[in-house]
XYZ file of C-alpha atoms in Angstrom:
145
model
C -33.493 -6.828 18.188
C -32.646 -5.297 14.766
C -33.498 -1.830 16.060
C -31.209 0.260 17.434
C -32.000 2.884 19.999
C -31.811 5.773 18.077
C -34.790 4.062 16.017
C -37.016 3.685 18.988
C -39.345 6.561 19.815
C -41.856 7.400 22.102
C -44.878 5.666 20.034
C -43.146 2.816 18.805
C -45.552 -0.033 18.803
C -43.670 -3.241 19.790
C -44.292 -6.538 17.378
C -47.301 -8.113 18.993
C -47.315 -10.976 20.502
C -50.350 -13.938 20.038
C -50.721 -16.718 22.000
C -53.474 -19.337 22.493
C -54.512 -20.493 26.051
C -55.193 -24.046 26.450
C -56.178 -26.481 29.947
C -52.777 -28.466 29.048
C -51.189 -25.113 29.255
C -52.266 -24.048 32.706
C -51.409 -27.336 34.205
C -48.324 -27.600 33.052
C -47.408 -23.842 34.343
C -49.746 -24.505 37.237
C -47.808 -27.673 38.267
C -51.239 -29.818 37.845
C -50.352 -32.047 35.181
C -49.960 -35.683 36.512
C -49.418 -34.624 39.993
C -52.765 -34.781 42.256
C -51.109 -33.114 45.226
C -50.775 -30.135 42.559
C -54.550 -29.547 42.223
C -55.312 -25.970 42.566
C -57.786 -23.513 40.586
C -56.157 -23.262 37.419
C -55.501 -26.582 36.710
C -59.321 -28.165 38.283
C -62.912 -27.185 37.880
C -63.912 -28.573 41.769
C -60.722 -26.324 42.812
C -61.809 -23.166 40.587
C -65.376 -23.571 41.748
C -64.530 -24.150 45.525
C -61.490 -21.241 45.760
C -63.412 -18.780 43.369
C -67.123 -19.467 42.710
C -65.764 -19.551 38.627
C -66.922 -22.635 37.321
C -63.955 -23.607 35.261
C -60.365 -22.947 36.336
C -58.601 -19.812 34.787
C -54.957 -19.277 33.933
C -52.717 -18.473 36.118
C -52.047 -14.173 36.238
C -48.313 -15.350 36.117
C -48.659 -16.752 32.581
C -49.578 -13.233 31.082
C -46.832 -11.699 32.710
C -44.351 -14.666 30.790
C -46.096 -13.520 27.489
C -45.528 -10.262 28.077
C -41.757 -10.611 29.483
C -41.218 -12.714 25.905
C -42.527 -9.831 24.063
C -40.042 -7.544 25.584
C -37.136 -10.012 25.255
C -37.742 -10.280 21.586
C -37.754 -6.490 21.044
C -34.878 -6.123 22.990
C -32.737 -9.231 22.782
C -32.997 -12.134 25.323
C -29.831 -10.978 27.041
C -30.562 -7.422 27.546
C -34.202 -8.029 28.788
C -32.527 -10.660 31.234
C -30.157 -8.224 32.887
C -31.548 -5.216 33.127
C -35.980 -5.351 32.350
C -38.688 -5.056 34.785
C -42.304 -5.692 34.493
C -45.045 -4.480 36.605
C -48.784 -6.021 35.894
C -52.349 -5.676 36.976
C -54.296 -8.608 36.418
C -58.174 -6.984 35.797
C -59.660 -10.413 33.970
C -59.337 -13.923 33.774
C -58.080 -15.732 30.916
C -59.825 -18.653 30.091
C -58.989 -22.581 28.190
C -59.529 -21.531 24.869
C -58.689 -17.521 24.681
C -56.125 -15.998 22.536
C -54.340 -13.856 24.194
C -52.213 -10.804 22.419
C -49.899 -8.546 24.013
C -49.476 -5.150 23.046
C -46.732 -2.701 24.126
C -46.040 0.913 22.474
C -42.748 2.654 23.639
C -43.657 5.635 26.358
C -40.547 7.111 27.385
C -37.307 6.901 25.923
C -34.355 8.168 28.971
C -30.889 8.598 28.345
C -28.839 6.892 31.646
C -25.744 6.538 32.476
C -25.703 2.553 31.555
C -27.337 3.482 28.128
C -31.329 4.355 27.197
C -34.139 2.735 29.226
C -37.115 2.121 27.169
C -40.209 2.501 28.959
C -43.253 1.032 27.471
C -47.118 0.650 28.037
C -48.155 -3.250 28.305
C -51.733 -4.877 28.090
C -52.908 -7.798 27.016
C -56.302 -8.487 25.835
C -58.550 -11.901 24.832
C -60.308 -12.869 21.441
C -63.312 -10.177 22.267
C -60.484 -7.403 22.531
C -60.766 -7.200 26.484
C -57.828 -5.935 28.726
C -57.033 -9.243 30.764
C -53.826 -7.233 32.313
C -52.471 -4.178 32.025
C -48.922 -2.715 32.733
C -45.584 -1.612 32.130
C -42.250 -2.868 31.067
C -38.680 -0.931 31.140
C -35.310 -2.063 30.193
C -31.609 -0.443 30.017
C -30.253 -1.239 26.602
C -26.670 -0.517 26.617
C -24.944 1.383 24.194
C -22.852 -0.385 21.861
């Protein structure tokens, strides 16, 4: 983490996190890679196009909410994200083969609990053009030490 609590604030803005969508990608998540039964609209145009209407097939909503789950384990450690965080996530735009997507999360509550201080903080991510693809929030109990 190299923070402690009583360095995070309301305001803090969380180390971004960048990652680049590709087709492999989605079928691997998606379970499409190699496997026919598997076919589905984010791993096949036909299926995308049939399902949807899109004409290419779109990542999975579930991959964005992995992105922004690893930005939250890396502020807060792996271990402490694992027993105690949360994420809740609107999905308001599909991510496409070839976007970057970067999460952003600022801190917006800090709460003292009995177990320690949950963080709360404010989660989107957005695509190369600097649209929200999904927007959220995290939280997470960090013990005290």
């Amino acid at each position: 983490m190299g923070l402690t609590t009583a360095q995070i604030t309301v305001g803090t803005d969380l180390p971004p996190l960048v990652k680049h969508m590709t087709l492999q990608k989605m079928r691997w998540f998606s379970g499409g890679e190699g496997r026919s039964e598997k076919v589905n609209l984010h791993t096949d145009a036909a299926a995308a196009q049939r399902d949807t209407g899109m004409k290419q097939p779109f990542a999975s909503g579930r991959m964005s909410l992995g992105y922004a789950s690893e930005m939250m384990s890396r502020f807060v450690g792996l271990d402490v994200f694992n027993r105690t965080g949360t994420i809740d996530f609107r999905f308001i735009k599909p991510v496409m083969p070839g976007d970057t997507v970067t999460v952003h999360g600022r801190v917006h509550e800090v709460e003292p609990v009995a177990e320690g201080v949950r963080i709360t903080v404010d989660i989107h991510c957005e695509n190369q053009k600097g649209e929200k693809t999904s927007v959220g929030s995290g939280s997470v109990i960090v013990p005290r030490w």
